[in-house]
Amino acid sequence: MLSNKTPSTVRSIINAVQRYKVLNTLTHDCFETALETEQQLLSQKKNNSALNGRPILIKDNFCLRDTLTTCASKMLANFRAPYTSTIVQRLIDHGCIIVGKTNMDEFAMGIASWSSFGPVANPWSLTKTMATNEEDNKTVLHIAGGSSGGSAAAVAANFVSIALGSDTGGSIRNPAARCGCYGFKPSYGLLSRYGMITLVNSFDSPGFFARNIDDLIYATNAVAGPDNEDATLIPKPFKPLKTSTELSKEKRKIIIGLPDDYDIGTLSTEYRSCWHDLVHQLTETGEFEFRRVQLPHTSYSNAAYTILSACEIASNMARYDGIKYGHHTKNIDKNKDTYEDIVTKTRDESLGERVRGRILAGNYYLLQENYEKYFVQSQRVRRGVVNDHKKVFEEDKIDCLLAPVVCDDPITLAEYQKSDHIFSEDDLFTVGANLAGLPALSFPVRLSSKGFPIGLQLVGPFMQDQALLSIAQRICSTYEFPFLDLSIQN
Ligand code: GLN
C-alpha cells in the first residue's frame, strides 16, 4: 500500500483505471490518443521538462480541442471543445500525456463529485471492503469530496502522479483532504482561466493535485504566467517556484496563525485533535511558532460566497439556453412554445437540481429590489474577509494560517443521497481563500480511527505562493503520511 512510485506507462494506467472502474474517476478517456502520444514522445528527442512523458488527468471543465468537454453535465454531453485551454496547452507543450477527463460535480458545484456520470467513490473505501453491485456499493463506498473528486481520487489511488482541477470555493482542497493527497490552489490571477469553463469568474482558480509538493511545483511552473487571453491575470512575468532541492537550507522560524473562527462546533473531536496535535508536534521541533488569530468575518463568509457565486453563476449559465450549443430539447410545440419555454424544457431535461437551484437563487439576489440587500451586502463581507486576512498577515506578522478543510470523515454515497446536500458547512473552511484570492494548499496529515485521510490546509498572503509551498515542504518533511497505492496489482 505504501509505494509512492506512480505507474509511468499509459498502459499500466489504463489497467489500473479499468480495474477500479468502481471509483468512477473519469467522464471519458483519451486512452487511444494517449498511447499514440506516448509512442511519439518516445521517438522524439527528450525535452528537459520534469513533466516530459508524464501521464496526467484533467478535470472535465477544461477545454481540450476536439475532445468531449462536458462539465459532467447532460447539458454538454456532446460538446467537443473547439479550442484548448491555455493551461492544458502548456501541459501538452511540456510533454504531458493526457489520459482522460475526470469526473466532477456538475459544472463544479458541490462537494461530492456526483454528476450525470454517477458518483466518484473515495479510494480509501476500498481498503475496507470490496464493492459488489451498484446499490450495495452506495452503502460501502464513501464520497470523494468535490468538486474535483475524480482528479483527487485518481491521484490518491496512484493512477497518475498529477491531475488538474479547479477551485472556486474549495474544490481542490476539499477532495484532496478527503482522498489523501496534496491539492494546491494558487493566488487568483497566477494561472490562466482561458478555456476553463467558468463557474464564478472572480473566484475560479485552476490548480493541481499531486502526491508530493515538488510535483505541484513542476506542474504550476509549467503553466503559470501571463496569457493574453485572460485579462484577469497578474501582468508580471512569473518567477518559477523552487522545488525542495532548490530551496535555501536557511531555516527562519515560521510564525503560523491558528484562526479561532475556524474552530466551529461541527468540527469533530478527532479532526480537531489532528489539527492541535500537528501544532504540538511542530512546536516541539523549535522551527515553528503558533499564534491564535481572529478572522471575524468568517461566520458570514459562507453566506457571502453562496450569494456572490449564485449571482455570477446565474449570469454565466445564461449561455445554456438550448439554442447556441449544448443540449436542445426535442419536445417543442412549434405553434405554441416561446423562447422561454424552450429554455425551460432544455434546462429541465439537462441540468441537475443544484445547478438549477443556483441559477434561480442568483437571479433572485440580482432582482432590483434585492440587489442592495444581498449582492452589495455580500460584497461588503468579501471586503471584510480580505481585510481580516491582510490584518493577520501584515499587522500580526503571520506567515500563513493553518486550518481544517472538512469537519469529519466522509459519509457513504447512500447517506449523501439522502441528505440535504445543496449547501455544505465544510465550505466555511475553504471559501475564505477564494473570497480573498489567496494561495492555499491542502495536505494529508494522518488517518482517522476509521482509516480515512485527514487533511489540513495552509493559507498564505496574496502572491506569496513560493513562501507558502516552502513552509508546506518544511511541515510535511516532519512526518510520513501512508499514501494509498491501488496501482499495484495484488
Ligand atoms: N462546494 C463549493 C460549491 O459548491 C465548491 C465549488 C468549487 O470550488 N468549484 O460552490
PDB file of N, CA, C and O in Angstrom, residues 388-447:
ATOM      1  N   ASP A 388      -9.583  41.145   6.912  1.00  0.00           N
ATOM      2  CA  ASP A 388      -9.221  40.255   8.024  1.00  0.00           C
ATOM      3  C   ASP A 388      -7.874  39.582   7.740  1.00  0.00           C
ATOM      4  O   ASP A 388      -6.992  39.511   8.597  1.00  0.00           O
ATOM      5  N   HIS A 389      -7.747  39.065   6.521  1.00  0.00           N
ATOM      6  CA  HIS A 389      -6.511  38.342   6.164  1.00  0.00           C
ATOM      7  C   HIS A 389      -5.322  39.302   6.104  1.00  0.00           C
ATOM      8  O   HIS A 389      -4.234  38.987   6.571  1.00  0.00           O
ATOM      9  N   LYS A 390      -5.562  40.478   5.519  1.00  0.00           N
ATOM     10  CA  LYS A 390      -4.482  41.487   5.440  1.00  0.00           C
ATOM     11  C   LYS A 390      -3.964  41.778   6.836  1.00  0.00           C
ATOM     12  O   LYS A 390      -2.766  41.877   7.073  1.00  0.00           O
ATOM     13  N   LYS A 391      -4.895  41.931   7.762  1.00  0.00           N
ATOM     14  CA  LYS A 391      -4.514  42.286   9.128  1.00  0.00           C
ATOM     15  C   LYS A 391      -3.625  41.191   9.727  1.00  0.00           C
ATOM     16  O   LYS A 391      -2.560  41.489  10.276  1.00  0.00           O
ATOM     17  N   VAL A 392      -4.054  39.929   9.622  1.00  0.00           N
ATOM     18  CA  VAL A 392      -3.231  38.889  10.263  1.00  0.00           C
ATOM     19  C   VAL A 392      -1.861  38.750   9.596  1.00  0.00           C
ATOM     20  O   VAL A 392      -0.863  38.529  10.271  1.00  0.00           O
ATOM     21  N   PHE A 393      -1.817  38.926   8.281  1.00  0.00           N
ATOM     22  CA  PHE A 393      -0.525  38.777   7.612  1.00  0.00           C
ATOM     23  C   PHE A 393       0.370  40.002   7.831  1.00  0.00           C
ATOM     24  O   PHE A 393       1.568  39.863   8.039  1.00  0.00           O
ATOM     25  N   GLU A 394      -0.233  41.200   7.776  1.00  0.00           N
ATOM     26  CA  GLU A 394       0.609  42.404   7.848  1.00  0.00           C
ATOM     27  C   GLU A 394       0.812  42.902   9.282  1.00  0.00           C
ATOM     28  O   GLU A 394       1.927  43.178   9.683  1.00  0.00           O
ATOM     29  N   GLU A 395      -0.270  42.996  10.057  1.00  0.00           N
ATOM     30  CA  GLU A 395      -0.114  43.545  11.415  1.00  0.00           C
ATOM     31  C   GLU A 395       0.324  42.478  12.422  1.00  0.00           C
ATOM     32  O   GLU A 395       1.207  42.695  13.231  1.00  0.00           O
ATOM     33  N   ASP A 396      -0.301  41.310  12.370  1.00  0.00           N
ATOM     34  CA  ASP A 396       0.066  40.256  13.329  1.00  0.00           C
ATOM     35  C   ASP A 396       1.327  39.498  12.892  1.00  0.00           C
ATOM     36  O   ASP A 396       1.798  38.617  13.612  1.00  0.00           O
ATOM     37  N   LYS A 397       1.800  39.834  11.672  1.00  0.00           N
ATOM     38  CA  LYS A 397       3.067  39.251  11.157  1.00  0.00           C
ATOM     39  C   LYS A 397       3.052  37.715  11.114  1.00  0.00           C
ATOM     40  O   LYS A 397       4.000  37.042  11.539  1.00  0.00           O
ATOM     41  N   ILE A 398       1.953  37.205  10.605  1.00  0.00           N
ATOM     42  CA  ILE A 398       1.795  35.756  10.472  1.00  0.00           C
ATOM     43  C   ILE A 398       2.295  35.343   9.082  1.00  0.00           C
ATOM     44  O   ILE A 398       2.013  36.021   8.097  1.00  0.00           O
ATOM     45  N   ASP A 399       3.037  34.257   8.987  1.00  0.00           N
ATOM     46  CA  ASP A 399       3.492  33.802   7.666  1.00  0.00           C
ATOM     47  C   ASP A 399       2.384  33.107   6.898  1.00  0.00           C
ATOM     48  O   ASP A 399       2.281  33.230   5.685  1.00  0.00           O
ATOM     49  N   CYS A 400       1.591  32.306   7.616  1.00  0.00           N
ATOM     50  CA  CYS A 400       0.456  31.658   6.967  1.00  0.00           C
ATOM     51  C   CYS A 400      -0.494  31.155   8.048  1.00  0.00           C
ATOM     52  O   CYS A 400      -0.167  31.206   9.242  1.00  0.00           O
ATOM     53  N   LEU A 401      -1.657  30.697   7.615  1.00  0.00           N
ATOM     54  CA  LEU A 401      -2.636  30.148   8.554  1.00  0.00           C
ATOM     55  C   LEU A 401      -2.657  28.636   8.428  1.00  0.00           C
ATOM     56  O   LEU A 401      -2.414  28.099   7.340  1.00  0.00           O
ATOM     57  N   LEU A 402      -2.951  27.972   9.528  1.00  0.00           N
ATOM     58  CA  LEU A 402      -3.141  26.512   9.496  1.00  0.00           C
ATOM     59  C   LEU A 402      -4.569  26.243   9.953  1.00  0.00           C
ATOM     60  O   LEU A 402      -4.974  26.707  11.028  1.00  0.00           O
ATOM     61  N   ALA A 403      -5.328  25.501   9.144  1.00  0.00           N
ATOM     62  CA  ALA A 403      -6.754  25.319   9.453  1.00  0.00           C
ATOM     63  C   ALA A 403      -7.270  23.989   8.920  1.00  0.00           C
ATOM     64  O   ALA A 403      -6.646  23.375   8.049  1.00  0.00           O
ATOM     65  N   PRO A 404      -8.412  23.551   9.435  1.00  0.00           N
ATOM     66  CA  PRO A 404      -9.030  22.334   8.895  1.00  0.00           C
ATOM     67  C   PRO A 404      -9.562  22.567   7.476  1.00  0.00           C
ATOM     68  O   PRO A 404      -9.643  23.706   7.024  1.00  0.00           O
ATOM     69  N   VAL A 405      -9.926  21.486   6.804  1.00  0.00           N
ATOM     70  CA  VAL A 405     -10.523  21.594   5.465  1.00  0.00           C
ATOM     71  C   VAL A 405     -11.958  21.069   5.496  1.00  0.00           C
ATOM     72  O   VAL A 405     -12.844  21.586   4.823  1.00  0.00           O
ATOM     73  N   VAL A 406     -12.160  20.002   6.248  1.00  0.00           N
ATOM     74  CA  VAL A 406     -13.512  19.439   6.409  1.00  0.00           C
ATOM     75  C   VAL A 406     -13.692  19.092   7.893  1.00  0.00           C
ATOM     76  O   VAL A 406     -12.717  19.012   8.641  1.00  0.00           O
ATOM     77  N   CYS A 407     -14.964  18.859   8.287  1.00  0.00           N
ATOM     78  CA  CYS A 407     -15.280  18.641   9.713  1.00  0.00           C
ATOM     79  C   CYS A 407     -15.044  17.220  10.199  1.00  0.00           C
ATOM     80  O   CYS A 407     -14.747  16.994  11.357  1.00  0.00           O
ATOM     81  N   ASP A 408     -15.236  16.246   9.288  1.00  0.00           N
ATOM     82  CA  ASP A 408     -15.270  14.860   9.756  1.00  0.00           C
ATOM     83  C   ASP A 408     -15.024  13.905   8.584  1.00  0.00           C
ATOM     84  O   ASP A 408     -14.931  14.339   7.434  1.00  0.00           O
ATOM     85  N   ASP A 409     -15.018  12.599   8.885  1.00  0.00           N
ATOM     86  CA  ASP A 409     -14.845  11.582   7.841  1.00  0.00           C
ATOM     87  C   ASP A 409     -15.932  11.702   6.778  1.00  0.00           C
ATOM     88  O   ASP A 409     -17.032  12.182   7.059  1.00  0.00           O
ATOM     89  N   PRO A 410     -15.640  11.195   5.571  1.00  0.00           N
ATOM     90  CA  PRO A 410     -16.664  11.257   4.516  1.00  0.00           C
ATOM     91  C   PRO A 410     -17.855  10.352   4.833  1.00  0.00           C
ATOM     92  O   PRO A 410     -17.686   9.301   5.459  1.00  0.00           O
ATOM     93  N   ILE A 411     -19.034  10.765   4.395  1.00  0.00           N
ATOM     94  CA  ILE A 411     -20.218   9.916   4.555  1.00  0.00           C
ATOM     95  C   ILE A 411     -20.312   8.957   3.366  1.00  0.00           C
ATOM     96  O   ILE A 411     -19.604   9.131   2.369  1.00  0.00           O
ATOM     97  N   THR A 412     -21.172   7.942   3.497  1.00  0.00           N
ATOM     98  CA  THR A 412     -21.305   6.993   2.382  1.00  0.00           C
ATOM     99  C   THR A 412     -22.122   7.651   1.266  1.00  0.00           C
ATOM    100  O   THR A 412     -22.821   8.646   1.484  1.00  0.00           O
ATOM    101  N   LEU A 413     -22.049   7.033   0.098  1.00  0.00           N
ATOM    102  CA  LEU A 413     -22.810   7.557  -1.034  1.00  0.00           C
ATOM    103  C   LEU A 413     -24.306   7.504  -0.719  1.00  0.00           C
ATOM    104  O   LEU A 413     -25.059   8.408  -1.071  1.00  0.00           O
ATOM    105  N   ALA A 414     -24.718   6.451  -0.017  1.00  0.00           N
ATOM    106  CA  ALA A 414     -26.152   6.313   0.330  1.00  0.00           C
ATOM    107  C   ALA A 414     -26.573   7.431   1.274  1.00  0.00           C
ATOM    108  O   ALA A 414     -27.638   8.041   1.100  1.00  0.00           O
ATOM    109  N   GLU A 415     -25.727   7.723   2.261  1.00  0.00           N
ATOM    110  CA  GLU A 415     -26.057   8.814   3.198  1.00  0.00           C
ATOM    111  C   GLU A 415     -26.110  10.151   2.468  1.00  0.00           C
ATOM    112  O   GLU A 415     -26.974  10.987   2.727  1.00  0.00           O
ATOM    113  N   TYR A 416     -25.186  10.308   1.560  1.00  0.00           N
ATOM    114  CA  TYR A 416     -25.152  11.573   0.810  1.00  0.00           C
ATOM    115  C   TYR A 416     -26.430  11.748   0.001  1.00  0.00           C
ATOM    116  O   TYR A 416     -27.011  12.831  -0.051  1.00  0.00           O
ATOM    117  N   GLN A 417     -26.881  10.648  -0.579  1.00  0.00           N
ATOM    118  CA  GLN A 417     -28.080  10.709  -1.414  1.00  0.00           C
ATOM    119  C   GLN A 417     -29.307  11.126  -0.603  1.00  0.00           C
ATOM    120  O   GLN A 417     -30.195  11.796  -1.100  1.00  0.00           O
ATOM    121  N   LYS A 418     -29.309  10.708   0.644  1.00  0.00           N
ATOM    122  CA  LYS A 418     -30.475  11.015   1.498  1.00  0.00           C
ATOM    123  C   LYS A 418     -30.394  12.419   2.089  1.00  0.00           C
ATOM    124  O   LYS A 418     -31.400  12.960   2.528  1.00  0.00           O
ATOM    125  N   SER A 419     -29.196  12.983   2.126  1.00  0.00           N
ATOM    126  CA  SER A 419     -29.037  14.244   2.871  1.00  0.00           C
ATOM    127  C   SER A 419     -29.450  15.438   2.027  1.00  0.00           C
ATOM    128  O   SER A 419     -29.572  15.358   0.814  1.00  0.00           O
ATOM    129  N   ASP A 420     -29.616  16.575   2.720  1.00  0.00           N
ATOM    130  CA  ASP A 420     -29.869  17.823   2.012  1.00  0.00           C
ATOM    131  C   ASP A 420     -28.487  18.383   1.683  1.00  0.00           C
ATOM    132  O   ASP A 420     -27.833  18.994   2.509  1.00  0.00           O
ATOM    133  N   HIS A 421     -28.054  18.108   0.473  1.00  0.00           N
ATOM    134  CA  HIS A 421     -26.659  18.392   0.153  1.00  0.00           C
ATOM    135  C   HIS A 421     -26.490  19.609  -0.750  1.00  0.00           C
ATOM    136  O   HIS A 421     -25.520  19.743  -1.462  1.00  0.00           O
ATOM    137  N   ILE A 422     -27.454  20.495  -0.723  1.00  0.00           N
ATOM    138  CA  ILE A 422     -27.359  21.658  -1.606  1.00  0.00           C
ATOM    139  C   ILE A 422     -26.230  22.581  -1.139  1.00  0.00           C
ATOM    140  O   ILE A 422     -25.448  23.085  -1.926  1.00  0.00           O
ATOM    141  N   PHE A 423     -26.150  22.790   0.170  1.00  0.00           N
ATOM    142  CA  PHE A 423     -25.067  23.623   0.704  1.00  0.00           C
ATOM    143  C   PHE A 423     -24.206  22.785   1.639  1.00  0.00           C
ATOM    144  O   PHE A 423     -24.674  21.829   2.238  1.00  0.00           O
ATOM    145  N   SER A 424     -22.963  23.185   1.800  1.00  0.00           N
ATOM    146  CA  SER A 424     -22.094  22.401   2.655  1.00  0.00           C
ATOM    147  C   SER A 424     -21.469  23.280   3.720  1.00  0.00           C
ATOM    148  O   SER A 424     -20.937  24.354   3.430  1.00  0.00           O
ATOM    149  N   GLU A 425     -21.509  22.784   4.946  1.00  0.00           N
ATOM    150  CA  GLU A 425     -20.865  23.516   6.047  1.00  0.00           C
ATOM    151  C   GLU A 425     -19.358  23.533   5.870  1.00  0.00           C
ATOM    152  O   GLU A 425     -18.691  24.463   6.294  1.00  0.00           O
ATOM    153  N   ASP A 426     -18.826  22.467   5.275  1.00  0.00           N
ATOM    154  CA  ASP A 426     -17.377  22.394   5.109  1.00  0.00           C
ATOM    155  C   ASP A 426     -16.834  23.560   4.281  1.00  0.00           C
ATOM    156  O   ASP A 426     -15.668  23.927   4.413  1.00  0.00           O
ATOM    157  N   ASP A 427     -17.690  24.124   3.423  1.00  0.00           N
ATOM    158  CA  ASP A 427     -17.226  25.241   2.596  1.00  0.00           C
ATOM    159  C   ASP A 427     -16.702  26.391   3.440  1.00  0.00           C
ATOM    160  O   ASP A 427     -15.871  27.168   2.987  1.00  0.00           O
ATOM    161  N   LEU A 428     -17.188  26.494   4.662  1.00  0.00           N
ATOM    162  CA  LEU A 428     -16.741  27.582   5.545  1.00  0.00           C
ATOM    163  C   LEU A 428     -15.212  27.620   5.663  1.00  0.00           C
ATOM    164  O   LEU A 428     -14.609  28.680   5.736  1.00  0.00           O
ATOM    165  N   PHE A 429     -14.606  26.434   5.674  1.00  0.00           N
ATOM    166  CA  PHE A 429     -13.149  26.374   5.825  1.00  0.00           C
ATOM    167  C   PHE A 429     -12.409  26.844   4.569  1.00  0.00           C
ATOM    168  O   PHE A 429     -11.280  27.288   4.653  1.00  0.00           O
ATOM    169  N   THR A 430     -13.050  26.660   3.439  1.00  0.00           N
ATOM    170  CA  THR A 430     -12.298  26.865   2.192  1.00  0.00           C
ATOM    171  C   THR A 430     -12.612  28.165   1.452  1.00  0.00           C
ATOM    172  O   THR A 430     -11.757  28.683   0.739  1.00  0.00           O
ATOM    173  N   VAL A 431     -13.843  28.688   1.599  1.00  0.00           N
ATOM    174  CA  VAL A 431     -14.215  29.823   0.733  1.00  0.00           C
ATOM    175  C   VAL A 431     -13.431  31.100   1.030  1.00  0.00           C
ATOM    176  O   VAL A 431     -13.281  31.950   0.145  1.00  0.00           O
ATOM    177  N   GLY A 432     -12.908  31.244   2.254  1.00  0.00           N
ATOM    178  CA  GLY A 432     -12.171  32.467   2.608  1.00  0.00           C
ATOM    179  C   GLY A 432     -11.035  32.741   1.622  1.00  0.00           C
ATOM    180  O   GLY A 432     -10.853  33.870   1.166  1.00  0.00           O
ATOM    181  N   ALA A 433     -10.274  31.690   1.289  1.00  0.00           N
ATOM    182  CA  ALA A 433      -9.139  31.871   0.382  1.00  0.00           C
ATOM    183  C   ALA A 433      -9.612  32.319  -1.005  1.00  0.00           C
ATOM    184  O   ALA A 433      -8.906  33.056  -1.702  1.00  0.00           O
ATOM    185  N   ASN A 434     -10.814  31.892  -1.406  1.00  0.00           N
ATOM    186  CA  ASN A 434     -11.324  32.303  -2.716  1.00  0.00           C
ATOM    187  C   ASN A 434     -11.879  33.721  -2.676  1.00  0.00           C
ATOM    188  O   ASN A 434     -11.678  34.501  -3.601  1.00  0.00           O
ATOM    189  N   LEU A 435     -12.578  34.044  -1.586  1.00  0.00           N
ATOM    190  CA  LEU A 435     -13.105  35.410  -1.468  1.00  0.00           C
ATOM    191  C   LEU A 435     -11.961  36.415  -1.494  1.00  0.00           C
ATOM    192  O   LEU A 435     -12.083  37.510  -2.021  1.00  0.00           O
ATOM    193  N   ALA A 436     -10.814  36.045  -0.907  1.00  0.00           N
ATOM    194  CA  ALA A 436      -9.681  36.967  -0.833  1.00  0.00           C
ATOM    195  C   ALA A 436      -8.617  36.679  -1.897  1.00  0.00           C
ATOM    196  O   ALA A 436      -7.607  37.376  -1.961  1.00  0.00           O
ATOM    197  N   GLY A 437      -8.808  35.671  -2.722  1.00  0.00           N
ATOM    198  CA  GLY A 437      -7.869  35.372  -3.815  1.00  0.00           C
ATOM    199  C   GLY A 437      -6.523  34.819  -3.357  1.00  0.00           C
ATOM    200  O   GLY A 437      -5.514  34.912  -4.067  1.00  0.00           O
ATOM    201  N   LEU A 438      -6.480  34.228  -2.159  1.00  0.00           N
ATOM    202  CA  LEU A 438      -5.194  33.839  -1.568  1.00  0.00           C
ATOM    203  C   LEU A 438      -4.739  32.432  -1.975  1.00  0.00           C
ATOM    204  O   LEU A 438      -5.574  31.568  -2.262  1.00  0.00           O
ATOM    205  N   PRO A 439      -3.420  32.191  -1.947  1.00  0.00           N
ATOM    206  CA  PRO A 439      -2.944  30.834  -2.228  1.00  0.00           C
ATOM    207  C   PRO A 439      -3.240  29.917  -1.036  1.00  0.00           C
ATOM    208  O   PRO A 439      -3.143  30.360   0.121  1.00  0.00           O
ATOM    209  N   ALA A 440      -3.585  28.679  -1.299  1.00  0.00           N
ATOM    210  CA  ALA A 440      -3.900  27.740  -0.220  1.00  0.00           C
ATOM    211  C   ALA A 440      -3.563  26.326  -0.665  1.00  0.00           C
ATOM    212  O   ALA A 440      -3.715  25.980  -1.838  1.00  0.00           O
ATOM    213  N   LEU A 441      -3.105  25.539   0.305  1.00  0.00           N
ATOM    214  CA  LEU A 441      -2.682  24.176  -0.022  1.00  0.00           C
ATOM    215  C   LEU A 441      -3.228  23.216   1.014  1.00  0.00           C
ATOM    216  O   LEU A 441      -3.080  23.444   2.216  1.00  0.00           O
ATOM    217  N   SER A 442      -3.876  22.172   0.543  1.00  0.00           N
ATOM    218  CA  SER A 442      -4.330  21.163   1.487  1.00  0.00           C
ATOM    219  C   SER A 442      -3.370  19.980   1.438  1.00  0.00           C
ATOM    220  O   SER A 442      -2.892  19.597   0.365  1.00  0.00           O
ATOM    221  N   PHE A 443      -3.023  19.458   2.616  1.00  0.00           N
ATOM    222  CA  PHE A 443      -2.015  18.382   2.671  1.00  0.00           C
ATOM    223  C   PHE A 443      -2.488  17.291   3.629  1.00  0.00           C
ATOM    224  O   PHE A 443      -3.151  17.570   4.629  1.00  0.00           O
ATOM    225  N   PRO A 444      -2.146  16.026   3.307  1.00  0.00           N
ATOM    226  CA  PRO A 444      -2.618  14.934   4.148  1.00  0.00           C
ATOM    227  C   PRO A 444      -1.775  14.823   5.414  1.00  0.00           C
ATOM    228  O   PRO A 444      -0.554  14.952   5.350  1.00  0.00           O
ATOM    229  N   VAL A 445      -2.429  14.591   6.547  1.00  0.00           N
ATOM    230  CA  VAL A 445      -1.690  14.556   7.811  1.00  0.00           C
ATOM    231  C   VAL A 445      -1.622  13.143   8.384  1.00  0.00           C
ATOM    232  O   VAL A 445      -0.550  12.611   8.638  1.00  0.00           O
ATOM    233  N   ARG A 446      -2.792  12.525   8.589  1.00  0.00           N
ATOM    234  CA  ARG A 446      -2.781  11.157   9.121  1.00  0.00           C
ATOM    235  C   ARG A 446      -4.117  10.512   8.821  1.00  0.00           C
ATOM    236  O   ARG A 446      -4.997  11.130   8.216  1.00  0.00           O
ATOM    237  N   LEU A 447      -4.274   9.259   9.261  1.00  0.00           N
ATOM    238  CA  LEU A 447      -5.546   8.574   9.032  1.00  0.00           C
ATOM    239  C   LEU A 447      -6.408   8.675  10.293  1.00  0.00           C
ATOM    240  O   LEU A 447      -5.901   8.659  11.415  1.00  0.00           O
TER     241      LEU A 447
END
